[in-house]
XYZ file of C-alpha atoms in Angstrom:
566
model
C 0.000 0.000 0.000
C 1.324 3.442 -0.928
C 2.329 5.957 1.728
C -0.034 8.408 0.047
C -3.070 6.149 0.308
C -5.089 7.664 3.137
C -7.940 5.161 3.056
C -8.905 4.672 6.730
C -9.265 1.185 8.148
C -12.967 0.341 8.678
C -13.910 0.043 12.356
C -15.173 -3.466 11.760
C -11.715 -4.555 10.603
C -9.791 -3.038 13.490
C -11.403 -2.840 16.882
C -9.078 -0.185 18.278
C -9.131 2.038 15.201
C -9.118 5.756 15.978
C -12.024 6.498 13.598
C -15.121 7.220 15.724
C -17.758 7.823 13.087
C -21.247 6.422 13.327
C -21.241 5.819 9.561
C -18.344 4.910 7.301
C -18.101 5.543 3.595
C -17.344 2.494 1.447
C -16.871 4.409 -1.812
C -13.514 4.174 -3.577
C -11.217 6.851 -2.196
C -10.462 9.333 -4.960
C -7.537 10.834 -3.031
C -5.325 7.779 -3.524
C -1.675 7.979 -4.496
C -2.165 8.754 -8.246
C -4.319 11.814 -7.570
C -2.131 12.831 -4.632
C 1.060 12.751 -6.697
C -0.607 14.757 -9.474
C -1.762 17.361 -6.960
C 1.720 17.493 -5.399
C 3.264 18.174 -8.817
C 0.618 20.823 -9.545
C 1.452 22.408 -6.189
C 5.254 22.318 -6.497
C 6.035 22.892 -10.187
C 3.986 26.017 -11.090
C 5.914 29.050 -9.948
C 9.090 27.017 -9.555
C 9.962 27.395 -13.233
C 8.894 29.814 -15.946
C 9.546 33.127 -14.182
C 12.327 35.624 -13.468
C 13.934 35.924 -10.023
C 11.673 37.872 -7.697
C 12.892 40.576 -5.361
C 13.856 39.476 -1.881
C 15.363 36.120 -0.957
C 14.644 34.544 -4.334
C 16.924 36.891 -6.284
C 19.493 37.314 -3.506
C 20.211 33.599 -2.993
C 20.070 32.944 -6.719
C 23.044 35.268 -7.012
C 25.185 32.890 -4.911
C 24.249 29.869 -7.038
C 24.987 31.810 -10.229
C 28.378 32.790 -8.792
C 29.231 29.138 -8.051
C 28.354 28.105 -11.592
C 30.345 30.991 -13.089
C 33.737 29.867 -11.797
C 33.217 31.175 -8.278
C 34.863 29.744 -5.169
C 33.041 26.620 -3.970
C 34.891 26.341 -0.667
C 34.065 29.917 0.338
C 31.144 31.206 -1.769
C 31.293 34.858 -2.715
C 28.729 37.377 -3.885
C 29.905 40.160 -6.182
C 33.349 40.150 -4.581
C 32.193 39.789 -0.956
C 32.557 36.624 1.123
C 29.032 35.334 1.681
C 28.121 35.153 5.369
C 25.915 32.047 5.308
C 26.636 28.319 5.390
C 26.991 26.870 1.877
C 25.302 23.444 1.729
C 22.082 24.651 0.111
C 24.002 26.565 -2.551
C 26.287 23.587 -3.267
C 23.430 21.127 -3.760
C 21.233 23.470 -5.802
C 24.177 24.488 -7.992
C 25.032 20.834 -8.687
C 21.407 20.093 -9.570
C 21.105 23.287 -11.625
C 24.145 22.503 -13.776
C 22.518 19.782 -15.955
C 19.098 21.468 -15.945
C 20.613 24.775 -17.104
C 21.299 23.130 -20.464
C 17.592 23.413 -21.346
C 16.162 25.745 -18.671
C 17.009 29.354 -17.798
C 19.490 29.431 -14.927
C 17.036 30.962 -12.381
C 14.584 28.108 -13.052
C 17.343 25.487 -12.882
C 18.563 26.939 -9.574
C 15.141 26.350 -8.001
C 14.824 22.734 -9.192
C 16.978 21.656 -6.240
C 14.116 22.662 -3.938
C 12.348 19.455 -4.956
C 15.250 17.502 -3.440
C 14.989 19.305 -0.102
C 11.192 19.055 0.069
C 11.255 15.375 -0.938
C 13.923 14.581 1.654
C 11.912 16.352 4.328
C 8.645 14.572 3.537
C 10.284 11.139 3.378
C 12.254 11.624 6.621
C 9.195 12.878 8.510
C 7.114 9.989 7.153
C 9.683 7.481 8.401
C 9.726 9.255 11.763
C 5.946 8.981 12.020
C 6.123 5.287 11.123
C 8.582 4.706 13.973
C 6.565 6.604 16.581
C 2.984 6.094 15.347
C 1.144 3.469 13.355
C 1.230 3.290 9.577
C -2.305 4.645 9.154
C -1.434 7.872 10.976
C 1.912 8.183 9.188
C 0.196 8.248 5.786
C -1.460 11.521 6.731
C 1.833 13.371 7.152
C 2.695 14.074 3.463
C -0.688 15.735 2.966
C -0.394 17.707 6.183
C 3.134 18.899 5.328
C 2.427 19.974 1.758
C -0.731 21.735 2.957
C 1.236 24.178 5.135
C 1.225 27.637 3.489
C 4.696 28.425 4.836
C 6.244 25.387 3.160
C 4.310 25.969 -0.048
C 5.568 29.564 -0.389
C 9.178 28.833 0.573
C 9.416 25.824 -1.742
C 8.896 28.100 -4.751
C 11.790 30.469 -4.115
C 15.542 30.083 -3.814
C 15.557 29.572 -0.068
C 18.400 28.094 2.103
C 15.984 27.539 4.985
C 14.677 24.544 3.029
C 17.989 22.780 3.715
C 17.732 23.588 7.429
C 14.217 22.124 7.370
C 15.535 18.929 5.779
C 18.235 18.714 8.446
C 15.608 18.891 11.191
C 13.555 16.170 9.511
C 16.576 13.853 9.222
C 17.380 14.482 12.877
C 13.877 13.509 13.980
C 14.138 10.339 11.913
C 17.432 9.481 13.573
C 16.260 10.147 17.134
C 13.184 7.985 16.561
C 15.536 5.105 15.718
C 17.954 5.826 18.580
C 15.164 5.035 21.025
C 15.191 1.466 19.703
C 18.936 1.288 20.597
C 19.973 0.867 16.974
C 23.367 2.537 17.112
C 24.326 2.555 13.444
C 21.113 3.684 11.669
C 19.753 5.925 14.416
C 23.005 7.643 15.379
C 24.051 8.074 11.755
C 20.766 9.685 10.738
C 20.701 11.963 13.786
C 24.309 12.991 13.108
C 23.496 13.580 9.445
C 20.540 15.769 10.416
C 22.673 17.780 12.844
C 25.454 18.130 10.263
C 23.090 19.198 7.475
C 21.516 21.774 9.781
C 24.879 23.274 10.715
C 26.128 23.261 7.120
C 22.914 25.031 6.039
C 22.207 27.462 8.848
C 25.146 27.543 11.253
C 25.549 26.441 14.846
C 22.842 28.677 16.296
C 19.896 27.054 14.522
C 21.305 23.614 15.451
C 21.163 24.332 19.202
C 17.705 22.720 19.694
C 19.029 19.468 18.209
C 22.155 19.556 20.377
C 20.026 20.140 23.489
C 17.891 17.080 22.652
C 20.977 14.867 22.292
C 22.443 16.196 25.544
C 19.129 15.567 27.292
C 19.009 11.990 26.070
C 22.617 11.503 27.171
C 21.842 12.747 30.698
C 18.426 11.200 31.315
C 18.538 7.987 29.250
C 21.490 5.889 30.484
C 20.756 3.071 28.012
C 20.989 5.506 25.089
C 24.249 7.228 26.067
C 26.427 5.417 23.552
C 23.951 6.054 20.722
C 23.554 9.692 21.688
C 27.281 10.329 22.106
C 28.033 8.842 18.679
C 25.317 11.011 17.087
C 26.487 14.196 18.812
C 30.204 13.795 18.064
C 29.677 12.695 14.464
C 27.125 15.464 13.836
C 29.443 18.181 15.188
C 32.301 16.774 13.107
C 30.179 16.952 9.949
C 28.871 20.395 10.826
C 32.261 21.958 11.604
C 34.043 20.289 8.681
C 33.319 23.153 6.284
C 34.178 25.865 8.799
C 37.576 24.281 9.526
C 38.414 23.772 5.836
C 37.234 27.269 4.920
C 39.332 28.854 7.657
C 42.408 26.795 6.725
C 42.302 26.860 2.933
C 39.657 29.319 1.745
C 41.076 32.691 2.880
C 37.622 34.070 3.828
C 36.819 37.315 5.574
C 36.916 36.435 9.311
C 33.761 38.384 10.135
C 31.792 36.670 7.353
C 32.938 33.219 8.489
C 32.018 33.945 12.104
C 28.639 35.263 10.957
C 28.008 32.003 9.107
C 28.773 30.001 12.262
C 26.985 32.209 14.769
C 25.011 35.246 13.550
C 25.479 37.186 16.788
C 24.996 40.526 15.053
C 21.283 39.759 14.725
C 20.658 39.301 18.466
C 17.907 41.613 19.672
C 17.692 43.686 22.801
C 15.173 42.685 25.453
C 13.027 45.709 24.612
C 12.664 44.449 21.038
C 11.505 40.950 22.008
C 7.763 41.596 22.744
C 6.841 43.029 19.303
C 8.824 40.323 17.527
C 7.193 37.680 19.708
C 3.779 38.908 18.611
C 4.920 38.960 14.971
C 6.087 35.347 15.153
C 2.860 34.206 16.799
C 0.909 35.806 13.950
C 3.301 34.243 11.438
C 2.959 30.722 12.838
C -0.817 31.059 13.021
C -1.107 31.090 9.211
C 2.099 29.453 7.947
C 1.528 26.217 9.897
C -2.263 26.000 9.569
C -4.025 23.562 9.917
C -1.256 21.620 11.707
C -0.843 23.772 14.813
C -4.378 23.427 16.314
C -4.219 19.661 15.737
C -0.776 19.603 17.418
C -2.292 21.412 20.404
C -4.999 18.740 20.516
C -2.243 16.088 20.580
C -0.638 17.699 23.625
C -4.008 17.676 25.375
C -4.638 14.035 24.502
C -1.199 13.051 25.810
C -1.342 15.104 28.976
C -1.295 11.933 31.118
C 1.671 10.415 29.233
C 3.440 13.655 28.498
C 7.027 12.516 29.032
C 7.094 9.956 26.236
C 9.770 10.368 23.557
C 7.346 11.086 20.700
C 5.979 14.085 22.623
C 8.964 15.494 24.499
C 11.484 15.587 21.633
C 9.311 17.582 19.164
C 8.085 19.869 21.937
C 11.586 20.672 23.238
C 12.826 21.372 19.710
C 9.780 23.552 19.022
C 10.165 25.686 22.153
C 13.926 26.242 21.826
C 13.743 26.918 18.085
C 10.882 29.353 18.657
C 12.902 31.258 21.283
C 15.902 31.446 18.931
C 13.828 32.640 15.988
C 12.123 35.347 18.037
C 15.429 36.626 19.418
C 17.501 36.478 16.232
C 15.518 36.473 12.963
C 12.870 38.477 11.164
C 9.326 37.116 11.018
C 9.298 35.741 7.467
C 7.513 32.627 6.166
C 10.779 30.734 5.577
C 11.700 31.116 9.250
C 8.639 29.099 10.243
C 9.933 25.957 8.496
C 12.011 24.722 11.440
C 8.987 25.278 13.682
C 6.757 23.433 11.243
C 8.749 20.181 11.559
C 7.930 19.385 15.237
C 4.404 20.745 14.800
C 3.802 18.272 11.953
C 4.990 15.315 14.036
C 2.685 16.298 16.884
C -0.276 16.989 14.602
C 0.021 13.739 12.643
C -0.732 11.752 15.775
C -4.195 13.268 16.184
C -5.687 13.822 12.728
C -7.500 10.488 12.836
C -8.493 11.118 16.473
C -10.338 14.393 15.864
C -13.796 14.635 17.313
C -16.517 14.486 14.722
C -17.564 18.084 15.253
C -13.992 19.397 14.954
C -13.327 17.367 11.792
C -16.578 18.561 10.187
C -15.820 22.173 11.155
C -12.363 21.995 9.567
C -13.844 20.438 6.437
C -16.603 23.049 6.120
C -14.180 25.907 6.762
C -11.777 24.535 4.133
C -14.431 24.126 1.434
C -15.849 27.592 2.055
C -12.471 29.344 2.235
C -10.965 27.896 -0.938
C -14.148 28.136 -2.999
C -14.468 31.847 -2.176
C -10.732 32.410 -2.719
C -10.848 30.682 -6.108
C -13.715 32.973 -7.114
C -11.677 36.002 -6.030
C -8.683 34.856 -8.127
C -10.962 34.581 -11.168
C -12.366 38.062 -10.460
C -8.805 39.376 -10.281
C -8.083 37.884 -13.695
C -11.212 39.546 -15.104
C -10.104 42.864 -13.611
C -6.626 42.528 -15.177
C -7.870 41.734 -18.688
C -11.389 43.217 -18.941
C -11.453 46.008 -16.335
C -14.333 44.409 -14.439
C -15.219 44.709 -11.579
C -14.319 48.367 -11.918
C -13.269 48.892 -8.301
C -10.966 45.845 -8.372
C -9.545 46.944 -11.736
C -8.650 50.329 -10.239
C -6.853 48.571 -7.407
C -4.913 46.424 -9.877
C -3.846 49.528 -11.808
C -2.901 51.409 -8.646
C -0.699 48.552 -7.392
C 1.035 47.990 -10.735
C 0.674 51.132 -12.896
C 1.455 50.698 -16.551
C 0.896 46.942 -16.583
C -0.528 45.458 -19.778
C -0.511 41.897 -21.051
C -2.160 40.194 -24.038
C -5.022 37.802 -23.396
C -4.086 34.178 -24.148
C -6.255 31.070 -24.113
C -4.029 28.406 -22.545
C -3.653 29.752 -18.944
C -7.379 30.377 -18.311
C -8.222 27.029 -19.962
C -5.888 25.197 -17.563
C -7.237 27.220 -14.648
C -10.810 26.328 -15.651
C -9.986 22.602 -15.692
C -8.368 22.890 -12.260
C -11.443 24.656 -10.903
C -13.697 21.900 -12.252
C -11.359 19.350 -10.649
C -11.807 21.094 -7.296
C -15.565 20.659 -7.423
C -15.139 17.028 -8.481
C -12.918 16.376 -5.455
C -15.404 18.126 -3.179
C -18.108 15.658 -4.187
C -16.064 12.464 -4.332
C -13.781 12.365 -1.280
C -15.699 10.131 1.161
C -16.462 11.128 4.721
C -13.643 10.332 7.167
C -11.663 12.127 9.898
C -8.940 12.986 7.368
C -11.230 14.463 4.731
C -10.658 18.021 5.980
C -6.878 17.608 5.546
C -7.363 16.160 2.078
C -9.618 19.056 1.116
C -7.095 21.552 2.523
C -4.305 19.942 0.492
C -6.401 20.018 -2.674
C -7.596 23.571 -1.959
C -4.182 25.123 -1.400
C -2.973 23.341 -4.549
C -5.884 24.830 -6.490
C -5.305 28.392 -5.266
C -1.573 28.345 -5.923
C -2.063 26.900 -9.418
C -4.786 29.469 -10.206
C -2.613 32.356 -9.023
C 0.320 31.179 -11.143
C -1.859 30.551 -14.210
C -3.974 33.727 -14.044
C -1.889 36.304 -12.171
C 1.679 35.331 -13.066
C 2.331 38.191 -15.579
C 0.938 40.756 -13.152
C 3.013 39.409 -10.240
C 6.154 39.198 -12.365
C 5.676 42.830 -13.409
C 5.901 43.991 -9.818
C 8.219 41.399 -8.291
C 11.046 41.081 -10.834
C 13.823 43.412 -11.946
C 13.536 42.532 -15.656
C 12.108 45.840 -16.857
C 14.553 47.816 -14.726
C 17.369 45.794 -16.282
C 16.058 46.587 -19.752
C 16.113 50.304 -18.940
C 19.684 50.080 -17.673
C 20.808 48.062 -20.702
C 19.922 51.001 -22.946
C 22.181 53.314 -20.953
C 25.390 51.308 -20.520
C 28.286 50.137 -22.648
C 28.397 46.580 -23.999
C 31.017 45.565 -21.425
C 32.498 46.631 -18.128
C 31.523 46.337 -14.477
C 29.023 48.530 -12.616
C 29.919 49.685 -9.116
C 27.017 49.914 -6.673
C 26.294 52.098 -3.671
C 23.499 51.267 -1.192
C 21.944 48.848 -3.707
C 20.223 45.826 -2.140
C 21.730 42.374 -2.631
C 18.664 41.018 -4.421
C 18.749 43.879 -6.952
C 22.476 43.368 -7.547
C 22.015 39.625 -8.089
C 19.094 39.967 -10.505
C 20.612 42.852 -12.499
C 24.033 41.224 -12.618
C 22.535 38.089 -14.152
C 20.401 39.992 -16.644
C 23.117 42.435 -17.711
C 25.845 39.762 -17.607
C 28.372 41.889 -15.738
C 29.705 42.111 -12.206
C 28.242 44.674 -9.784
C 30.633 44.997 -6.816
C 30.134 47.444 -3.989
C 31.884 50.775 -4.563
C 34.163 50.241 -1.543
C 35.776 47.083 -2.959
C 38.991 47.033 -4.974
C 37.110 45.293 -7.790
C 35.071 48.481 -8.283
C 38.123 50.676 -8.905
C 38.083 49.984 -12.652
C 34.326 50.514 -13.066
C 33.209 53.591 -15.032
C 29.544 53.261 -14.028
C 27.963 53.614 -10.592
C 24.408 52.581 -9.650
C 22.860 53.988 -6.473
C 19.590 53.138 -4.741
C 17.621 55.383 -2.410
C 14.186 55.081 -0.763
C 11.491 56.840 -2.744
C 10.596 59.408 -0.071
C 14.192 60.291 0.841
C 16.531 62.706 -0.847
C 18.626 61.172 -3.605
C 21.969 59.824 -2.397
C 25.148 61.650 -3.270
C 27.871 59.587 -4.999
C 30.441 58.074 -2.615
C 34.126 58.932 -2.362
C 35.902 58.596 -5.684
C 32.773 59.409 -7.676
C 32.378 63.115 -6.893
C 33.084 64.151 -10.491
C 30.839 61.466 -12.027
C 27.988 62.671 -14.214
C 24.429 61.471 -13.661
C 23.201 59.898 -16.893
C 19.975 58.158 -15.855
C 17.468 57.809 -13.027
C 14.404 55.616 -12.675
C 12.636 53.012 -10.617
C 11.386 49.486 -10.872
C 8.118 49.633 -12.806
C 5.105 49.221 -10.581
C 6.643 50.904 -7.542
C 8.323 54.176 -6.586
C 9.428 52.916 -3.166
C 12.982 52.585 -4.490
C 14.759 54.926 -6.895
C 17.912 54.194 -8.869
C 20.467 56.572 -10.364
C 23.271 55.784 -12.818
C 26.501 57.791 -12.856
C 29.309 57.800 -15.416
C 32.889 58.904 -14.822
C 35.546 59.376 -17.460
C 38.459 57.010 -17.757
C 40.881 59.693 -16.551
C 38.975 60.099 -13.272
C 38.838 56.392 -12.545
C 40.668 56.006 -9.259
C 40.580 53.561 -6.460
C 37.807 54.430 -4.004
C-alpha cells in the first residue's frame, strides 16, 4: 500500500481504530496515491519554473548559485566580490542540480529545481519518523499535512536556504526515533546527518535545539548514552568540517565566516523581544495551519503520558527553536519551516483522532475558504484583462501602474480545468476524519495553481527586476563592471545576471576599474550623493522598478581619466 493512500481502516476490521464515526463511507477513495502525486506536482512545479527571479530572498540567494556556476569559489562562496556570510550546503546542492538542468532551462529556473530535493527529503524523513513513533495509518497523513502548510508551499517556490535547514531537522527527527530502539548505526548516523546538514545550512545557532535534545538523552537515558554520544560527536564533526576547511584553505573574511557560524549581530535587545514575539505568533498562526491546532490537541490528549519520547522531543525542539527565531531572525515565512517540523509530528498523531464536530468544522471551513478564494482569483483575472469589476480593476492599476498583457487562451483554460477538478474532489472524497486535511491539500494546490496561471504576468511585473534591467541596458556600454552604492543584494544579483556583468560594492577594490555607478535610495528620501571617488561622475539616468516608486535608482558615469581607487 502506498504511503499516500489515506484510506482509513474500517472500524469493523480493526477494533481499536481511531475512527469514531457512526457511519463509514465504502466508496472508492479518490484521493489515492495517483491523484495525490498529481496534486503534489501541480502544487510544487507552477511558480518554480517559468519566471524571473523575484525581489527578496529569491533573487538574492540565486546570485550565490549563479556565482558558483560561473567559476566562483566553492569552498568559500562569494557574492559580487564579498565573502558570503551564510553556510553553503544549500548553494552547493542546488548548484550541482542546476548545472545539468541549465542546459535546457534558464538558470534561475534550474537553480530552483533543487528545492524538490529538499522538500522530498523532508517529507520522506518525517514519514519514516511517524512510522517509527505512530502506526502506519497515521503516518500516511503526514505528506498531505506537510504539503498543505502555506509556509512550506511559499518557501518551496523560491531560492531559499531555509529549506535545507528544514531537511536537516527532519533527518534528525528520523534518527532520534531510531535511537530510542537502541539501533546505534542507523539511528546515530541519521541523527548525526541531520545535525550536520543543519549546521552546514544554517550555522551552529539554529542547530542548538538538536544539540540540546541529544544532551538531554545523554543525561536522562542511560541506556541511550552510547547512541547519543556517537550522534552528537559525528554530527558536530560533519557540521564543523566546512568551517575548519574554509578557515584553513579558503582565505575568507573572518567576520563573514564567524557570521556564518553564529550570527550574533542579529541578536535583539530585550526591549525588542515583545513586538517580535507577537509577529512570530501571527506568522505561525497562518504558515503552519491547519497543523498547529491539531498539534495542540495532541498535547491535550497526551497530557497523562506527556514525558514519552514522541511528545517530548518535538516539543523541546519547538520551544527552543521558537525562542531562537524570536530573538535572532525576522518574522518571514521561511523562518517558520524549522517550527513546522515538530508541529507536523505532533499533529500527525491526532488527525485520525479528531472529534466528529472538529473534523466537520475543519472540512466546512476549508471548502468555504478555498471556494471563495478561487472565485476572487478569477475576479482578479477579469479585472486585469477586462477592467471588471471596476473597483478591483482600479486597485490592480494602482498597485502595478502601466501593466498590460495580451489575453491568451491556454492559462485560463488550464485554470478552468483545475477549478472543475476542485468541485469534483469536493463531491467524491468520502467522509472520514482525514477528509478536511485532504480538502485543505487540494484547496491550497488549487489556489496556488490558479494564481500562477492567471496572475503570473501581473506578479512578475511587480516582483522582478527585468524591466529595470532593460532600462539600464539602454544606458550602458556593452562591457564593463558597474559599481554599486546602497543597492540591495537582491537587486544586484538579478541585475548582474540579466546584464551579464559584475556589480561589486563601490568600496571594494574590484570596483576601482568601473566607469559606471548605480545607487539606490528610498522613494521618499533625498537622492543619495555619490560616494568617495565618484564626486566628479555625471548622472546619466534615473528611474525606478516599474510598478513601484518605493525605491529609486540613479546611474553615474565617470571618465576614464577620473577612474581612481575608491
